[in-house]
Coordinates of C-alpha atoms in Angstrom, one line a residue:
X1123 CA 23.5 51.2 4.5
X1124 CA 23.6 50.8 8.0
X1125 CA 21.1 49.3 10.5
X1126 CA 20.0 49.5 13.3
X1127 CA 19.6 45.5 13.3
X1128 CA 21.5 42.9 12.1
X1129 CA 19.7 39.8 9.9
X1130 CA 21.8 36.7 11.0
X1131 CA 23.0 34.3 8.6
X1132 CA 19.8 31.9 7.2
X1133 CA 19.7 27.9 8.5
X1134 CA 20.3 27.0 5.5
X1135 CA 23.6 28.5 4.4
X1136 CA 26.2 26.6 3.3
X1137 CA 29.2 27.1 4.7
X1138 CA 32.0 26.2 1.6
X1139 CA 34.6 25.9 0.3
X1140 CA 36.4 25.7 -3.7
X1141 CA 38.8 23.4 -5.1
X1142 CA 39.5 23.0 -8.8
X1143 CA 40.0 19.3 -10.4
X1144 CA 44.1 20.1 -12.3
X1145 CA 44.7 22.4 -8.6
X1146 CA 44.0 19.8 -6.8
X1147 CA 43.9 16.6 -8.0
X1148 CA 47.3 15.3 -9.4
X1149 CA 46.9 11.6 -11.7
X1150 CA 47.1 14.0 -14.6
X1151 CA 48.5 11.2 -16.8
X1152 CA 46.2 7.9 -14.3
X1153 CA 43.6 6.2 -14.8
X1154 CA 42.9 7.4 -18.6
X1155 CA 42.5 10.6 -18.5
X1156 CA 43.3 12.3 -21.5
X1157 CA 45.2 15.8 -21.5
X1158 CA 43.9 19.0 -21.1
X1159 CA 44.9 22.6 -22.1
X1160 CA 46.5 23.2 -18.8
X1161 CA 48.7 19.4 -18.9
X1162 CA 50.1 20.6 -22.6
X1163 CA 50.5 24.4 -21.7
X1164 CA 54.0 25.8 -22.0
X1165 CA 54.9 26.6 -18.2
X1166 CA 57.0 28.5 -16.1
X1167 CA 60.4 26.2 -14.7
X1168 CA 60.1 28.3 -11.9
X1169 CA 56.9 26.6 -10.4
X1170 CA 55.6 23.2 -10.8
X1171 CA 53.2 22.3 -13.2
X1172 CA 49.5 20.4 -12.9
X1173 CA 51.3 16.5 -12.7
X1174 CA 50.5 15.9 -8.7
X1175 CA 49.1 19.3 -7.7
X1176 CA 48.3 18.3 -4.1
X1177 CA 46.8 15.0 -5.1
X1178 CA 43.8 15.0 -4.3
X1179 CA 43.5 11.5 -6.6
X1180 CA 44.6 10.1 -4.0
X1181 CA 43.6 11.5 -1.5
X1182 CA 40.2 12.9 -1.8
X1183 CA 38.5 10.5 1.5
X1184 CA 41.6 12.4 3.7
X1185 CA 40.7 15.4 2.4
X1186 CA 36.4 14.7 2.3
X1187 CA 37.2 14.3 5.6
X1188 CA 39.0 17.3 7.5
X1189 CA 36.1 19.1 5.5
X1190 CA 33.2 17.2 7.6
X1191 CA 35.6 17.9 10.7
X1192 CA 35.3 21.6 9.8
X1193 CA 32.0 21.9 9.2
X1194 CA 32.2 21.8 6.4
X1195 CA 27.9 22.5 4.1
X1196 CA 29.9 22.0 0.8
X1197 CA 32.4 21.6 -1.4
X1198 CA 32.4 23.3 -4.6
X1199 CA 34.8 21.5 -7.0
X1200 CA 35.3 20.8 -10.7
X1201 CA 35.2 17.8 -13.1
X1202 CA 38.3 17.8 -15.2
X1203 CA 36.0 16.2 -19.1
X1204 CA 39.5 14.7 -20.0
X1205 CA 38.6 12.5 -17.2
X1206 CA 35.4 11.3 -18.2
X1207 CA 35.7 11.8 -21.9
X1208 CA 39.8 11.7 -22.5
X1209 CA 39.9 13.0 -26.5
X1210 CA 36.9 15.3 -25.2
X1211 CA 34.5 13.0 -27.2
X1212 CA 33.5 9.7 -27.8
X1213 CA 34.1 7.1 -25.3
X1214 CA 33.7 7.2 -22.1
X1215 CA 36.6 5.9 -19.5
X1216 CA 34.7 4.9 -16.3
X1217 CA 37.5 4.7 -14.1
X1218 CA 37.0 8.8 -14.3
X1219 CA 33.7 8.4 -13.9
X1220 CA 33.9 5.5 -11.0
X1221 CA 36.4 8.9 -9.4
X1222 CA 33.9 11.5 -9.1
X1223 CA 30.8 8.7 -8.3
X1224 CA 33.2 8.2 -4.8
X1225 CA 34.1 11.9 -4.7
X1226 CA 30.3 12.8 -4.9
X1227 CA 29.7 9.4 -2.5
X1228 CA 32.1 10.5 0.1
X1229 CA 30.7 13.8 0.2
X1230 CA 27.2 12.8 0.4
X1231 CA 27.9 9.9 2.9
X1232 CA 30.0 13.1 5.0
X1233 CA 27.0 15.5 5.1
X1234 CA 28.5 17.8 2.4
X1235 CA 26.2 18.9 -0.5
X1236 CA 28.7 18.7 -3.9
X1237 CA 28.3 22.1 -5.9
X1238 CA 29.9 20.9 -9.3
X1239 CA 31.8 23.0 -11.7
X1240 CA 31.7 21.6 -15.4
X1241 CA 34.0 23.4 -17.2
X1242 CA 37.0 24.6 -15.1
X1243 CA 40.1 25.9 -17.8
X1244 CA 40.1 22.4 -18.7
X1245 CA 39.1 21.9 -22.3
X1246 CA 40.6 19.7 -24.0
X1247 CA 43.5 19.4 -26.2
X1248 CA 42.1 16.1 -28.0
X1249 CA 38.9 18.8 -29.3
X1250 CA 41.8 21.3 -30.8
X1251 CA 43.6 19.2 -32.2
X1252 CA 40.0 17.7 -33.8
X1253 CA 39.1 21.4 -35.0
X1254 CA 40.3 23.6 -33.2
X1255 CA 37.9 23.9 -29.9
X1256 CA 36.1 26.7 -28.8
X1257 CA 36.6 28.2 -31.6
X1258 CA 34.4 26.6 -33.4
X1259 CA 31.1 25.2 -34.1
X1260 CA 31.8 21.9 -32.9
X1261 CA 32.8 22.7 -29.7
X1262 CA 28.6 23.6 -28.8
X1263 CA 27.2 20.2 -29.3
X1264 CA 30.7 18.5 -27.9
X1265 CA 30.3 20.5 -24.2
X1266 CA 26.7 19.6 -23.8
X1267 CA 26.7 16.2 -24.6
X1268 CA 29.7 16.1 -22.0
X1269 CA 27.3 18.0 -20.0
X1270 CA 24.0 15.9 -20.6
X1271 CA 26.3 12.5 -19.7
X1272 CA 27.5 14.2 -15.9
X1273 CA 23.7 15.6 -15.3
X1274 CA 22.4 11.7 -15.6
X1275 CA 25.3 10.1 -14.4
X1276 CA 25.6 12.4 -10.8
X1277 CA 22.1 14.0 -11.1
X1278 CA 20.4 11.2 -9.7
X1279 CA 22.5 13.2 -6.2
X1280 CA 24.3 16.2 -7.5
X1281 CA 21.3 19.3 -8.0
X1282 CA 24.2 22.9 -7.9
X1283 CA 25.4 22.5 -10.9
X1284 CA 28.6 25.4 -12.4
X1285 CA 29.2 26.2 -16.4
X1286 CA 32.0 27.5 -17.6
X1287 CA 34.4 28.8 -14.5
X1288 CA 35.7 32.2 -14.6
X1289 CA 34.5 32.9 -18.9
X1290 CA 35.3 36.6 -18.7
X1291 CA 39.2 35.4 -18.2
X1292 CA 39.4 32.6 -20.6
X1293 CA 38.8 34.6 -23.8
X1294 CA 41.7 37.2 -23.0
X1295 CA 44.0 33.6 -21.6
X1296 CA 45.1 32.0 -25.2
X1297 CA 46.4 29.3 -24.1
X1298 CA 43.2 28.6 -21.7
X1299 CA 41.3 28.1 -25.0
X1300 CA 44.0 26.1 -26.7
X1301 CA 45.6 28.6 -29.2
X1302 CA 48.7 29.9 -29.5
X1303 CA 49.0 33.7 -29.8
X1304 CA 49.5 35.5 -32.2
X1305 CA 48.6 39.9 -31.8
X1306 CA 47.0 40.8 -29.6
X1307 CA 43.9 42.0 -31.0
X1308 CA 43.4 39.3 -32.8
X1309 CA 43.8 37.0 -29.3
X1310 CA 41.1 39.0 -28.9
X1311 CA 38.7 38.7 -32.0
X1312 CA 39.3 35.3 -31.0
X1313 CA 38.7 35.5 -27.5
X1314 CA 35.3 36.7 -27.5
X1315 CA 34.3 34.3 -30.8
X1316 CA 34.5 31.2 -28.2
X1317 CA 33.2 33.9 -25.5
X1318 CA 30.2 33.5 -27.5
X1319 CA 30.1 30.0 -28.8
X1320 CA 30.5 29.4 -25.0
X1321 CA 27.5 31.1 -24.3
X1322 CA 25.4 28.9 -26.0
X1323 CA 26.7 25.8 -25.1
X1324 CA 26.4 26.7 -21.8
X1325 CA 22.4 28.0 -22.4
X1326 CA 22.0 24.7 -24.2
X1327 CA 23.3 22.9 -21.3
X1328 CA 21.1 25.4 -18.6
X1329 CA 17.8 23.7 -21.0
X1330 CA 19.4 19.8 -20.4
X1331 CA 20.0 20.4 -16.1
X1332 CA 16.2 21.7 -16.1
X1333 CA 15.4 19.0 -18.3
X1334 CA 17.2 15.4 -16.9
X1335 CA 18.3 16.6 -13.1
X1336 CA 15.4 16.6 -10.4
X1337 CA 15.3 20.0 -8.5
X1338 CA 18.3 20.7 -10.8
X1339 CA 19.9 24.6 -9.3
X1340 CA 22.7 25.5 -12.4
X1341 CA 24.2 28.9 -13.3
X1342 CA 28.2 30.5 -14.8
X1343 CA 30.8 31.2 -12.3
X1344 CA 32.0 35.0 -13.5
X1345 CA 35.1 36.7 -11.6
X1346 CA 33.3 40.0 -10.8
X1347 CA 36.0 42.1 -9.0
X1348 CA 34.6 46.1 -7.6
X1349 CA 35.4 48.9 -10.4
X1350 CA 35.4 52.5 -8.7
X1351 CA 36.1 55.9 -11.0
X1352 CA 39.7 57.2 -9.2
X1353 CA 38.4 61.0 -8.8
X1354 CA 35.1 62.4 -9.6
X1355 CA 35.7 63.7 -12.4
X1356 CA 32.8 63.5 -14.9
X1357 CA 35.6 61.9 -17.2
X1358 CA 36.4 59.7 -14.3
X1359 CA 32.6 58.5 -14.1
X1360 CA 32.3 57.3 -17.8
X1361 CA 35.2 55.6 -18.0
X1362 CA 33.8 53.4 -14.8
X1363 CA 31.0 52.9 -16.8
X1364 CA 33.0 51.8 -19.8
X1365 CA 35.5 49.5 -17.6
X1366 CA 32.0 47.6 -15.5
X1367 CA 30.4 47.2 -19.5
X1368 CA 33.8 45.5 -20.9
X1369 CA 34.4 44.3 -18.3
X1370 CA 32.2 42.3 -15.7
X1371 CA 28.6 43.1 -18.0
X1372 CA 29.7 41.4 -20.8
X1373 CA 29.0 37.9 -20.0
X1374 CA 25.7 37.3 -17.1
X1375 CA 24.0 39.1 -19.9
X1376 CA 24.1 36.9 -22.5
X1377 CA 24.2 34.4 -19.6
X1378 CA 21.4 35.8 -17.2
X1379 CA 19.2 38.5 -20.2
X1380 CA 20.6 36.9 -23.7
X1381 CA 22.2 39.7 -25.6
X1382 CA 24.8 42.2 -26.5
X1383 CA 24.7 44.9 -24.4
X1384 CA 25.0 47.8 -26.8
X1385 CA 27.9 49.4 -25.2
X1386 CA 30.3 45.9 -25.6
X1387 CA 28.0 44.8 -28.5
X1388 CA 29.3 48.3 -30.7
X1389 CA 32.8 48.1 -28.5
X1390 CA 33.0 44.4 -31.3
X1391 CA 31.8 46.3 -33.7
X1392 CA 34.2 49.3 -33.7
X1393 CA 37.5 46.9 -33.7
X1394 CA 35.7 44.1 -36.2
X1395 CA 34.9 41.6 -33.0
X1396 CA 31.5 41.7 -33.7
X1397 CA 31.9 37.2 -33.9
X1398 CA 28.5 36.1 -35.8
X1399 CA 25.5 35.2 -34.6
X1400 CA 23.6 32.5 -35.7
X1401 CA 20.0 32.1 -35.9
X1402 CA 19.0 30.5 -32.5
X1403 CA 21.9 31.7 -30.6
X1404 CA 20.0 34.6 -28.7
X1405 CA 16.5 32.9 -28.1
X1406 CA 18.3 29.9 -26.3
X1407 CA 20.0 32.8 -24.1
X1408 CA 17.5 34.4 -23.4
X1409 CA 14.7 31.0 -23.4
X1410 CA 17.7 29.4 -20.8
X1411 CA 18.4 31.3 -17.6
X1412 CA 20.3 30.4 -15.1
X1413 CA 18.7 29.8 -12.0
X1414 CA 21.7 31.8 -9.8
X1415 CA 24.2 33.8 -9.5
X1416 CA 27.4 32.7 -8.8
X1417 CA 30.8 34.6 -8.4
X1418 CA 34.6 34.8 -8.0
X1419 CA 35.8 37.7 -5.4
X1420 CA 39.3 39.0 -4.6
X1421 CA 39.8 42.4 -5.3
X1422 CA 39.2 45.8 -6.6
X1423 CA 40.3 48.5 -9.2
X1424 CA 40.2 52.1 -9.4
X1425 CA 39.3 53.3 -13.4
X1426 CA 40.6 56.4 -14.7
X1427 CA 39.9 58.4 -18.5
X1428 CA 42.4 57.1 -20.6
X1429 CA 41.3 59.9 -23.8
X1430 CA 42.7 57.9 -26.7
X1431 CA 45.7 60.3 -29.2
X1432 CA 47.9 59.4 -31.9
X1433 CA 50.1 57.5 -29.5
X1434 CA 47.4 55.8 -28.5
X1435 CA 44.8 54.7 -30.6
X1436 CA 41.5 53.2 -30.2
X1437 CA 42.8 50.0 -30.5
X1438 CA 45.8 49.6 -29.1
X1439 CA 46.5 46.9 -26.6
X1440 CA 49.3 46.2 -25.1
X1441 CA 48.8 43.9 -22.5
X1442 CA 47.5 40.4 -22.8
X1443 CA 46.0 39.0 -19.8
X1444 CA 43.0 40.8 -19.0
X1445 CA 43.9 43.8 -20.9
X1446 CA 45.0 46.5 -18.0
X1447 CA 43.8 50.3 -20.8
X1448 CA 41.9 50.2 -23.1
X1449 CA 42.4 54.0 -25.5
X1450 CA 39.3 55.6 -25.4
X1451 CA 37.8 53.4 -22.4
X1452 CA 39.5 53.2 -19.7
X1453 CA 43.1 52.5 -17.4
X1454 CA 43.4 50.2 -14.3
X1455 CA 45.6 52.8 -11.7
X1456 CA 46.7 51.7 -8.3
X1457 CA 43.9 52.8 -5.3
X1458 CA 46.5 54.2 -2.8
X1459 CA 43.7 53.8 -0.3
X1460 CA 43.7 50.1 -0.1
X1461 CA 47.0 47.8 1.0
X1462 CA 47.8 44.9 -0.8
X1463 CA 48.9 41.3 -1.4
X1464 CA 51.8 40.5 -2.2
X1465 CA 50.2 39.5 -6.4
X1466 CA 49.0 43.3 -6.1
X1467 CA 46.0 42.1 -5.0
X1468 CA 44.2 44.9 -3.6
X1469 CA 42.0 44.6 -0.8
X1470 CA 38.7 45.2 -0.4
X1471 CA 36.3 43.8 1.6
X1472 CA 33.6 46.7 0.7
X1473 CA 34.5 46.2 -2.8
X1474 CA 32.4 42.3 -2.2
X1475 CA 29.2 44.0 -0.5
X1476 CA 29.2 46.5 -3.7
X1477 CA 29.6 43.9 -5.9
X1478 CA 26.9 41.5 -4.2
X1479 CA 23.5 44.1 -4.2
X1480 CA 25.2 45.3 -7.9
X1481 CA 24.8 41.9 -8.8
X1482 CA 21.1 41.2 -7.8
X1483 CA 19.8 44.5 -8.5
X1484 CA 20.7 44.3 -11.6
X1485 CA 20.0 40.2 -13.3
X1486 CA 17.9 39.8 -9.8
X1487 CA 18.9 36.0 -9.1
X1488 CA 20.3 34.7 -5.8
X1489 CA 24.3 34.2 -5.8
X1490 CA 26.3 32.0 -4.7
X1491 CA 30.1 33.3 -4.3
X1492 CA 31.9 30.8 -5.3
X1493 CA 35.6 31.5 -4.5
X1494 CA 37.3 34.2 -2.2
X1495 CA 40.3 33.9 -0.6
X1496 CA 43.8 35.0 0.6
X1497 CA 47.2 33.6 -0.9
X1498 CA 50.3 34.7 0.5
X1499 CA 53.2 33.0 2.1
X1500 CA 54.0 30.9 4.6
X1501 CA 56.0 29.1 6.9
X1502 CA 55.4 26.7 8.8
X1503 CA 56.6 25.1 12.2
X1504 CA 58.0 21.8 13.2
X1505 CA 54.5 20.4 13.7
X1506 CA 53.3 22.2 9.8
X1507 CA 50.7 24.1 11.4
X1508 CA 50.0 27.5 10.6
X1509 CA 49.4 30.9 12.1
X1510 CA 47.6 32.5 9.2
X1511 CA 46.1 35.5 11.2
X1512 CA 45.9 37.6 7.6
X1513 CA 43.6 34.8 5.9
X1514 CA 40.9 34.8 9.0
X1515 CA 40.8 38.9 9.2
X1516 CA 40.2 38.9 5.3
X1517 CA 37.6 35.4 5.4
X1518 CA 36.0 38.2 8.5
X1519 CA 35.7 41.0 6.9
X1520 CA 34.7 39.6 3.9
X1521 CA 32.2 37.0 5.3
X1522 CA 30.5 40.3 7.0
X1523 CA 30.4 42.3 3.6
X1524 CA 27.7 39.1 2.5
X1525 CA 26.5 39.4 6.1
X1526 CA 25.8 43.5 5.7
X1527 CA 24.5 42.7 1.3
X1528 CA 22.2 39.9 3.2
X1529 CA 21.0 42.6 6.1
X1530 CA 19.7 44.9 3.0
X1531 CA 17.9 42.0 1.1
X1532 CA 20.5 40.0 -1.4
X1533 CA 20.2 37.1 -1.4
X1534 CA 22.1 34.1 -0.9
X1535 CA 22.8 30.4 -1.6
X1536 CA 25.6 30.2 0.1
X1537 CA 30.2 30.9 0.8
X1538 CA 32.2 29.5 -1.0
X1539 CA 36.2 30.1 -0.3
X1540 CA 39.0 29.5 -1.9
X1541 CA 40.3 27.2 -1.1
X1542 CA 40.4 23.9 1.1
X1543 CA 43.3 22.9 1.2
X1544 CA 47.1 24.6 -0.5
X1545 CA 46.4 24.1 -4.0
X1546 CA 48.9 24.7 -7.4
X1547 CA 48.1 28.5 -8.0
X1548 CA 46.3 29.1 -11.7
X1549 CA 50.2 31.6 -12.2
X1550 CA 52.1 31.3 -9.0
X1551 CA 52.9 27.5 -8.0
X1552 CA 52.8 25.6 -4.3
X1553 CA 54.5 29.2 -3.2
X1554 CA 50.8 30.6 -2.7
X1555 CA 48.2 29.1 -0.8
X1556 CA 45.2 29.5 -0.2
X1557 CA 44.5 26.9 2.6
X1558 CA 42.3 26.2 5.5
X1559 CA 44.2 22.7 5.6
X1560 CA 48.3 22.7 4.6
X1561 CA 49.7 20.4 1.7
X1562 CA 54.1 19.4 3.1
X1563 CA 55.0 20.0 -0.8
X1564 CA 57.0 23.0 -1.9
X1565 CA 57.3 24.0 -5.4
X1566 CA 59.3 21.0 -7.1
X1567 CA 60.4 18.8 -4.2
X1568 CA 57.1 16.8 -3.4
X1569 CA 58.0 15.7 0.2
X1570 CA 55.4 13.6 1.2
X1571 CA 52.4 15.3 0.5
X1572 CA 50.9 15.1 4.1
X1573 CA 48.0 17.0 4.9
X1574 CA 47.9 19.7 8.4
X1575 CA 44.9 22.1 9.9
X1576 CA 46.2 26.0 9.8
X1577 CA 45.2 27.8 12.6
X1578 CA 42.4 29.7 9.9
X1579 CA 41.0 25.8 9.8
X1580 CA 39.8 25.8 14.0
X1581 CA 38.4 30.0 13.0
X1582 CA 35.9 29.2 10.1
X1583 CA 35.6 25.7 12.0
X1584 CA 33.7 28.3 14.6
X1585 CA 32.2 30.4 11.9
X1586 CA 30.3 27.1 10.2
X1587 CA 29.0 25.8 13.9
X1588 CA 27.8 28.8 15.0
X1589 CA 26.2 29.5 11.0
X1590 CA 28.1 32.9 11.3
X1591 CA 26.8 34.4 14.9
X1592 CA 30.8 35.6 15.5
X1593 CA 30.8 38.0 12.5
X1594 CA 30.1 41.0 13.1

């Protein structure tokens, strides 16, 4: 909706940026850290692994100094579970505990609010080997014990926490849960069992946070794409409703409302994928609500009807990673009204405004954008400088969408770009760069890992300094 005037960003708006431990820290086998499922996954040999990444483990002081220079109000980062508990449970690794104490203290000394993600894809391989990981109920207790340790250790300084990053994606990617893929349907069934256990674990972690961390606020961090009907055909509108229930709402409905929404529940029952619900599970979710919703936004999807037939029966899933089509429900198709990144992600800043309004209306909780960014291949000049005007354009338009959503009443805590410095992309290695700060390394050539500021660094610094008054 257009209005005659535009409200400014509030003075306490958290201008931030994000990273994830396995994608930036490196030091994958140093100082007592155990293996996570990301450390042992089978990697495409054409892209780098996570052993060195951006070497943030050894450069964190330099990186946080750059954050301070940029004016960041918040730094969202994850704790690598296996730096604290190398096997996922059992003995504590004090060197890992000390590292995150140092990072937190460095942030606070620099005037930066730490926002900690407790679990960002790095599930302990030790728990997979002990009992199958998230597919076993013991995973709930181990996750809550790990979270409780973090709350007790860091909660005197850290007040913002995130339970699980992109749980909605983890469910559909066997390697991120730690089991070997069999059939797509069996993978999905295991994924939804893991999803249920994660939701129960998150509820008890929320309870622990509220009991232990004075003034602590905690919420999930989901990936939420905007979906549109491809046309004004009624069947495309119905497919859009199905896609929102089956792809977007289901985790948050469990996290916030403590229930399986009816469409999602019927979908699971019809396909024999409904997990066993134990006594107290749903009550734990209903009782322990998050304080806010963190969400990652990158793109939108266009949705068409996909009627089931003999060739495409109900339950026929052929695409393993985040199913792009569900016979009898929906199909994702190209949106010819949008441009896309080099990796085919359709760029849609208006979609962020739509998502923000939908989330706030449906769940009535403050919002925190935990990731939003533009990945690209980049060539620096001889001084390491990158003219990343495309990133500036992308972020300017998306932040304007946040401003417009706030203007009509949506409550935001802050905006965290992805990512502050270049890091290893989850699927595309170091060639896909997101940062305001360039890290001088290539896919398999570590070079000197020197940091250099891109053009977008100075733009974001100006944006923060004027509290977004340049966003118009």
